[in-house]
Short mmCIF file of C-alpha atoms in Angstrom, two decimals:
data_model
loop_
_atom_site.label_atom_id
_atom_site.label_comp_id
_atom_site.label_asym_id
_atom_site.label_seq_id
_atom_site.Cartn_x
_atom_site.Cartn_y
_atom_site.Cartn_z
CA UNK A 255 35.24 22.01 78.01
CA UNK A 256 35.13 23.09 74.36
CA UNK A 257 32.18 25.33 73.69
CA UNK A 258 29.86 24.53 70.80
CA UNK A 259 29.26 27.44 68.45
CA UNK A 260 26.74 27.59 65.64
CA UNK A 261 27.13 30.06 62.79
CA UNK A 262 24.99 33.17 62.85
CA UNK A 263 21.67 32.37 61.23
CA UNK A 264 21.54 35.44 59.00
CA UNK A 265 24.81 34.30 57.44
CA UNK A 266 23.30 30.88 56.78
CA UNK A 267 20.20 32.40 55.22
CA UNK A 268 22.31 34.61 52.99
CA UNK A 269 24.39 31.64 51.87
CA UNK A 270 21.39 29.47 51.00
CA UNK A 271 19.00 32.13 49.72
CA UNK A 272 20.29 32.19 46.15
CA UNK A 273 18.77 28.74 45.60
CA UNK A 274 15.29 29.80 46.78
CA UNK A 275 12.79 27.77 48.74
CA UNK A 276 9.47 28.00 50.48
CA UNK A 277 7.61 26.34 53.29
CA UNK A 278 4.85 24.10 52.02
CA UNK A 279 1.49 22.95 53.20
CA UNK A 280 0.38 19.51 54.30
CA UNK A 281 1.78 17.17 51.68
CA UNK A 282 0.11 13.92 50.71
CA UNK A 283 2.91 11.47 49.90
CA UNK A 284 2.09 8.25 48.07
CA UNK A 285 4.13 5.10 48.73
CA UNK A 286 3.83 1.80 46.85
CA UNK A 287 3.86 -1.22 49.15
CA UNK A 288 4.35 -4.76 47.76
CA UNK A 289 3.12 -7.80 49.70
CA UNK A 290 3.13 -11.53 48.96
CA UNK A 291 0.04 -13.59 49.81
CA UNK A 292 -0.70 -17.30 49.74
CA UNK A 293 -3.92 -19.06 50.62
CA UNK A 294 -6.11 -22.05 49.80
CA UNK A 295 -9.58 -21.85 48.35
CA UNK A 296 -12.35 -23.91 49.91
CA UNK A 297 -14.30 -26.36 47.76
CA UNK A 298 -17.13 -23.85 47.45
CA UNK A 299 -14.74 -21.11 46.38
CA UNK A 300 -13.06 -23.42 43.87
CA UNK A 301 -16.47 -24.19 42.38
CA UNK A 302 -17.33 -20.47 42.27
CA UNK A 303 -14.16 -19.65 40.32
CA UNK A 304 -14.47 -22.74 38.10
CA UNK A 305 -17.99 -21.81 37.01
CA UNK A 306 -16.92 -18.35 35.90
CA UNK A 307 -16.23 -18.23 32.18
CA UNK A 308 -12.64 -17.05 32.54
CA UNK A 309 -9.22 -18.06 31.30
CA UNK A 310 -6.68 -19.43 33.78
CA UNK A 311 -5.02 -16.05 34.47
CA UNK A 312 -8.35 -14.39 35.15
CA UNK A 313 -9.39 -17.31 37.37
CA UNK A 314 -6.21 -16.89 39.40
CA UNK A 315 -6.90 -13.19 39.92
CA UNK A 316 -10.52 -13.95 40.82
CA UNK A 317 -9.22 -16.37 43.45
CA UNK A 318 -6.95 -13.66 44.86
CA UNK A 319 -9.92 -11.32 45.17
CA UNK A 320 -11.81 -14.01 47.08
CA UNK A 321 -8.97 -14.74 49.48
CA UNK A 322 -7.35 -11.37 50.04
CA UNK A 323 -8.35 -7.74 50.44
CA UNK A 324 -7.73 -6.50 46.92
CA UNK A 325 -9.74 -3.58 45.56
CA UNK A 326 -8.64 -2.11 42.24
CA UNK A 327 -10.81 0.95 42.84
CA UNK A 328 -8.85 1.91 45.98
CA UNK A 329 -5.27 1.65 44.83
CA UNK A 330 -4.65 -2.08 45.36
CA UNK A 331 -3.53 -4.14 42.38
CA UNK A 332 -2.54 -7.75 41.65
CA UNK A 333 0.79 -7.77 39.80
CA UNK A 334 1.52 -11.53 39.82
CA UNK A 335 -0.55 -14.65 40.41
CA UNK A 336 0.01 -18.41 40.35
CA UNK A 337 -1.97 -21.49 41.36
CA UNK A 338 -0.77 -24.77 42.88
CA UNK A 339 2.67 -26.25 42.44
CA UNK A 340 4.48 -24.95 39.31
CA UNK A 341 5.58 -28.54 38.56
CA UNK A 342 2.06 -29.91 38.93
CA UNK A 343 0.69 -31.33 35.68
CA UNK A 344 -2.98 -31.50 36.67
CA UNK A 345 -5.09 -28.49 35.76
CA UNK A 346 -5.72 -26.69 39.10
CA UNK A 347 -9.28 -25.94 37.98
CA UNK A 348 -10.14 -29.48 36.88
CA UNK A 349 -13.36 -30.96 38.36
CA UNK A 350 -11.53 -33.39 40.65
CA UNK A 351 -9.76 -30.55 42.51
CA UNK A 352 -11.54 -29.58 45.74
CA UNK A 353 -8.87 -27.20 47.03
CA UNK A 354 -6.58 -24.84 45.15
CA UNK A 355 -3.58 -22.99 46.61
CA UNK A 356 -3.13 -19.50 45.19
CA UNK A 357 -0.08 -17.21 45.46
CA UNK A 358 -0.50 -13.50 44.74
CA UNK A 359 1.76 -10.47 44.67
CA UNK A 360 -0.23 -7.35 45.54
CA UNK A 361 0.82 -3.71 45.25
CA UNK A 362 -1.02 -1.04 47.18
CA UNK A 363 -0.66 2.72 47.14
CA UNK A 364 -0.68 4.16 50.63
CA UNK A 365 -1.20 7.88 51.20
CA UNK A 366 0.17 9.68 54.22
CA UNK A 367 -0.05 13.37 55.05
CA UNK A 368 3.33 14.79 56.03
CA UNK A 369 3.60 17.95 58.07
CA UNK A 370 6.15 20.36 56.58
CA UNK A 371 9.11 22.02 58.22
CA UNK A 372 7.53 25.29 59.25
CA UNK A 373 9.17 26.28 62.50
CA UNK A 374 9.26 25.28 66.14
CA UNK A 375 6.57 22.96 67.50
CA UNK A 376 5.96 22.22 71.19
CA UNK A 377 6.94 18.96 72.82
CA UNK A 378 4.35 16.27 72.16
CA UNK A 379 2.93 18.15 69.18
CA UNK A 380 0.17 16.25 67.39
CA UNK A 381 0.06 16.84 63.64
CA UNK A 382 -3.26 18.08 62.31
CA UNK A 383 -5.07 16.97 59.18
CA UNK A 384 -6.50 19.79 57.11
CA UNK A 385 -9.36 19.02 54.74
CA UNK A 386 -9.43 20.25 51.18
CA UNK A 387 -6.57 21.42 49.04
CA UNK A 388 -5.02 24.51 47.51
CA UNK A 389 -4.44 27.87 49.14
CA UNK A 390 -7.06 27.47 51.85
CA UNK A 391 -5.51 24.30 53.22
CA UNK A 392 -2.02 25.80 53.00
CA UNK A 393 -2.98 28.92 54.97
CA UNK A 394 -4.98 26.88 57.50
CA UNK A 395 -2.05 24.59 58.19
CA UNK A 396 0.33 27.55 58.37
CA UNK A 397 -1.96 29.21 60.93
CA UNK A 398 -2.09 25.96 62.91
CA UNK A 399 1.70 25.65 62.97
CA UNK A 400 2.19 29.32 63.88
CA UNK A 401 -0.18 28.81 66.81
CA UNK A 402 1.78 25.71 67.79
CA UNK A 403 4.92 27.84 67.81
CA UNK A 404 3.26 30.15 70.34
CA UNK A 405 2.91 27.16 72.67
CA UNK A 406 6.48 26.09 71.95
CA UNK A 407 8.03 29.43 72.89
CA UNK A 408 5.89 29.78 76.00
CA UNK A 409 6.97 26.26 76.97
CA UNK A 410 10.63 27.14 76.38
CA UNK A 411 10.36 30.37 78.37
CA UNK A 412 9.00 28.48 81.37
CA UNK A 413 11.74 25.85 81.16
CA UNK A 414 14.48 28.47 80.93
CA UNK A 415 13.03 30.32 83.90
CA UNK A 416 13.03 27.10 85.93
CA UNK A 417 16.71 26.57 85.15
CA UNK A 418 17.63 30.21 85.86
CA UNK A 419 18.67 31.02 82.31
CA UNK A 420 19.72 34.61 81.57
CA UNK A 421 16.84 37.06 81.54
CA UNK A 422 17.75 38.02 78.00
CA UNK A 423 17.07 34.51 76.66
CA UNK A 424 13.81 34.24 78.56
CA UNK A 425 12.53 37.63 77.40
CA UNK A 426 13.38 36.77 73.80
CA UNK A 427 11.24 33.63 74.12
CA UNK A 428 8.31 35.70 75.38
CA UNK A 429 8.76 38.15 72.50
CA UNK A 430 8.95 35.26 70.02
CA UNK A 431 5.65 33.89 71.33
CA UNK A 432 4.07 37.30 70.67
CA UNK A 433 5.50 37.28 67.14
CA UNK A 434 4.11 33.81 66.47
CA UNK A 435 0.69 34.86 67.74
CA UNK A 436 0.66 37.67 65.17
CA UNK A 437 1.74 35.23 62.48
CA UNK A 438 -1.05 32.83 63.46
CA UNK A 439 -3.66 35.58 63.25
CA UNK A 440 -2.37 36.71 59.84
CA UNK A 441 -2.45 33.17 58.43
CA UNK A 442 -5.89 32.52 59.95
CA UNK A 443 -7.28 35.61 58.20
CA UNK A 444 -5.88 34.41 54.88
CA UNK A 445 -7.31 30.93 55.49
CA UNK A 446 -10.73 32.40 56.29
CA UNK A 447 -10.75 34.29 53.00
CA UNK A 448 -10.33 30.95 51.25
CA UNK A 449 -13.10 29.35 53.33
CA UNK A 450 -10.72 27.10 55.27
CA UNK A 451 -10.90 26.25 58.97
CA UNK A 452 -7.79 26.26 61.14
CA UNK A 453 -7.46 23.07 63.24
CA UNK A 454 -6.82 23.35 66.96
CA UNK A 455 -3.34 22.80 68.34
CA UNK A 456 -2.93 19.71 70.48
CA UNK A 457 0.17 18.52 72.32
CA UNK A 458 1.05 15.92 74.90
CA UNK A 459 2.88 16.58 78.17
CA UNK A 460 6.27 18.27 78.07
CA UNK A 461 9.43 17.62 80.07
CA UNK A 462 11.45 20.57 81.32
CA UNK A 463 14.66 18.92 82.53
CA UNK A 464 17.75 20.40 80.86
CA UNK A 465 18.41 17.35 78.69
CA UNK A 466 14.84 17.15 77.35
CA UNK A 467 14.77 20.88 76.63
CA UNK A 468 18.14 20.70 74.87
CA UNK A 469 17.06 17.73 72.72
CA UNK A 470 13.87 19.48 71.70
CA UNK A 471 15.57 22.80 70.97
CA UNK A 472 18.29 21.12 68.91
CA UNK A 473 15.70 19.67 66.52
CA UNK A 474 12.76 22.08 66.61
CA UNK A 475 14.87 25.20 67.11
CA UNK A 476 18.30 24.71 65.55
CA UNK A 477 16.93 22.77 62.57
CA UNK A 478 13.22 23.40 61.97
CA UNK A 479 12.99 26.98 63.26
CA UNK A 480 16.28 27.96 61.66
CA UNK A 481 15.34 26.45 58.31
CA UNK A 482 11.96 28.18 58.52
CA UNK A 483 13.89 31.45 58.43
CA UNK A 484 15.54 30.34 55.18
CA UNK A 485 12.17 29.33 53.75
CA UNK A 486 10.43 32.55 54.71
CA UNK A 487 13.16 34.79 53.29
CA UNK A 488 13.17 32.84 50.02
CA UNK A 489 9.39 32.95 49.84
CA UNK A 490 9.41 36.74 50.11
CA UNK A 491 11.79 37.01 47.17
CA UNK A 492 9.62 34.72 45.02
CA UNK A 493 6.20 36.22 45.82
CA UNK A 494 4.60 38.55 43.29
CA UNK A 495 1.45 39.34 45.30
CA UNK A 496 2.21 42.65 47.04
CA UNK A 497 -0.05 42.00 50.04
CA UNK A 498 1.29 38.51 50.65
CA UNK A 499 4.84 39.73 50.20
CA UNK A 500 4.30 42.33 52.92
CA UNK A 501 2.88 39.72 55.31
CA UNK A 502 5.67 37.24 54.72
CA UNK A 503 8.40 39.88 54.87
CA UNK A 504 7.42 40.54 58.47
CA UNK A 505 7.35 36.82 59.19
CA UNK A 506 10.78 36.39 57.58
CA UNK A 507 12.33 39.04 59.84
CA UNK A 508 10.80 37.43 62.91
CA UNK A 509 11.79 33.89 61.97
CA UNK A 510 15.40 34.93 61.55
CA UNK A 511 15.41 36.26 65.13
CA UNK A 512 13.70 33.11 66.38
CA UNK A 513 16.23 30.86 64.69
CA UNK A 514 19.10 32.83 66.18
CA UNK A 515 17.43 32.51 69.57
CA UNK A 516 17.47 28.73 69.12
CA UNK A 517 21.21 28.83 68.41
CA UNK A 518 21.86 30.95 71.50
CA UNK A 519 19.70 28.72 73.71
CA UNK A 520 21.52 25.69 72.28
CA UNK A 521 24.90 27.07 73.35
CA UNK A 522 23.64 27.92 76.85
CA UNK A 523 22.06 24.50 77.38
CA UNK A 524 24.97 22.44 76.06
CA UNK A 525 27.38 24.23 78.37
CA UNK A 526 25.38 22.80 81.30
CA UNK A 527 25.07 19.20 80.16
CA UNK A 528 27.49 16.32 80.80
CA UNK A 529 29.48 15.11 77.81
CA UNK A 530 27.33 12.03 77.13
CA UNK A 531 24.14 14.10 76.98
CA UNK A 532 25.82 16.74 74.81
CA UNK A 533 26.73 13.98 72.37
CA UNK A 534 23.13 12.75 72.28
CA UNK A 535 21.82 16.26 71.65
CA UNK A 536 24.23 16.82 68.78
CA UNK A 537 23.38 13.40 67.35
CA UNK A 538 19.67 14.30 67.39
CA UNK A 539 20.43 17.56 65.59
CA UNK A 540 22.49 15.72 62.97
CA UNK A 541 19.70 13.20 62.42
CA UNK A 542 17.16 16.00 61.94
CA UNK A 543 19.45 17.70 59.44
CA UNK A 544 19.83 14.44 57.51
CA UNK A 545 16.04 14.12 57.22
CA UNK A 546 15.53 17.76 56.26
CA UNK A 547 15.93 17.46 52.45
CA UNK A 548 13.14 14.88 52.22
CA UNK A 549 10.83 16.96 54.41
CA UNK A 550 11.64 20.14 52.49
CA UNK A 551 10.88 18.44 49.17
CA UNK A 552 7.53 17.17 50.44
CA UNK A 553 6.65 20.63 51.74
CA UNK A 554 7.56 22.29 48.45
CA UNK A 555 5.53 19.76 46.48
CA UNK A 556 2.40 20.81 48.38
CA UNK A 557 2.81 24.57 48.01
CA UNK A 558 0.05 25.98 45.75
CA UNK A 559 1.02 28.20 42.80
CA UNK A 560 1.46 31.87 43.59
CA UNK A 561 2.85 31.37 47.10
CA UNK A 562 6.53 31.42 46.25
CA UNK A 563 7.09 27.67 46.30
CA UNK A 564 10.10 26.11 44.56
CA UNK A 565 10.33 22.70 42.97
CA UNK A 566 10.83 19.79 45.38
CA UNK A 567 14.31 19.21 43.94
CA UNK A 568 15.29 22.82 44.55
CA UNK A 569 13.92 22.75 48.08
CA UNK A 570 15.86 19.57 48.85
CA UNK A 571 19.04 21.11 47.47
CA UNK A 572 18.59 24.12 49.72
CA UNK A 573 18.09 21.88 52.73
CA UNK A 574 21.28 19.98 51.92
CA UNK A 575 23.19 23.24 51.58
CA UNK A 576 21.73 24.49 54.86
CA UNK A 577 22.71 21.25 56.63
CA UNK A 578 26.25 21.39 55.25
CA UNK A 579 26.71 24.98 56.38
CA UNK A 580 25.21 24.31 59.79
CA UNK A 581 27.67 21.49 60.25
CA UNK A 582 30.52 24.01 60.28
CA UNK A 583 31.46 25.52 63.65
CA UNK A 584 32.32 29.18 64.06
CA UNK A 585 31.73 31.89 66.59
CA UNK A 586 28.30 33.52 66.26
CA UNK A 587 28.00 37.14 65.32
CA UNK A 588 25.17 39.47 66.17
CA UNK A 589 21.99 40.06 64.28
CA UNK A 590 21.22 40.92 60.68
CA UNK A 591 17.66 41.69 59.61
CA UNK A 592 15.73 40.47 56.58
CA UNK A 593 16.41 43.62 54.56
CA UNK A 594 20.14 43.03 54.98
CA UNK A 595 19.74 39.38 53.98
CA UNK A 596 17.88 40.26 50.80
CA UNK A 597 20.70 42.58 49.72
CA UNK A 598 23.28 39.79 49.79
#
């Protein structure tokens, strides 16, 4: 069986770092949704619209408001409106009409909070909503995700122990959980200074069979955790605040080790899976890499000024570069720390 090798993470970070990037906070993404509506006014509604001193276009829009849930104050707008049959000669609002059919095109702006790529999350992780905006929300979400990573590494350590993985891999998971706990405390302190509250971590049940663990590690470890190392190293280079730079420099070193751990766990797990399951795991990793530029752009868009955040376009470009490099296969080398990365 051919063995799957991933490149050493420090090499990936060094290759991508020149473009710069940073992990962002909870991003609110707005999407415009267009819907077509058609309905018929009752006689009473026709009379109500007819009695209003409006021109035909305004009457049509008034009819849409009566029939459908349209509220201009909450991001819903009528962009097109028509009444009756286009070939009909009779005025739809003439006194003899007791029913009028109205067609409306409505656009609505829907907002959705998107959790950024910020490292490994446990199986069944439930995304948290953080109130407010700015630095406080960013630090609170970062603390929440760091705490979630504690759960994720503890979960992975238990699964590896159950499957008799090498002691070295298991002990590295335990050490990574300790690192993430320190990160969570550091981010929580920064959030508290901004008056923000860190939401609790919640997750559903996890599955510890080899295939489930491999699928989860391929996405959360080999993609999200590994890219978090790129983000953290880039953030350190961009930060001008000395205190924050010191905090994130430590995190960057740790995240690079955690990402490499994901690569090493990936190789160990894949070697023990049948070919069809290996293919599914690699397909899941490829799908996560394909989605990474969009997620990275959303994360960068939400990063407050002064925290080392790039433009969304730059973040997306870094994610594409990271994905392209990760697609190459080569034998892994041993570790390089953050100081060595920064010198490249």
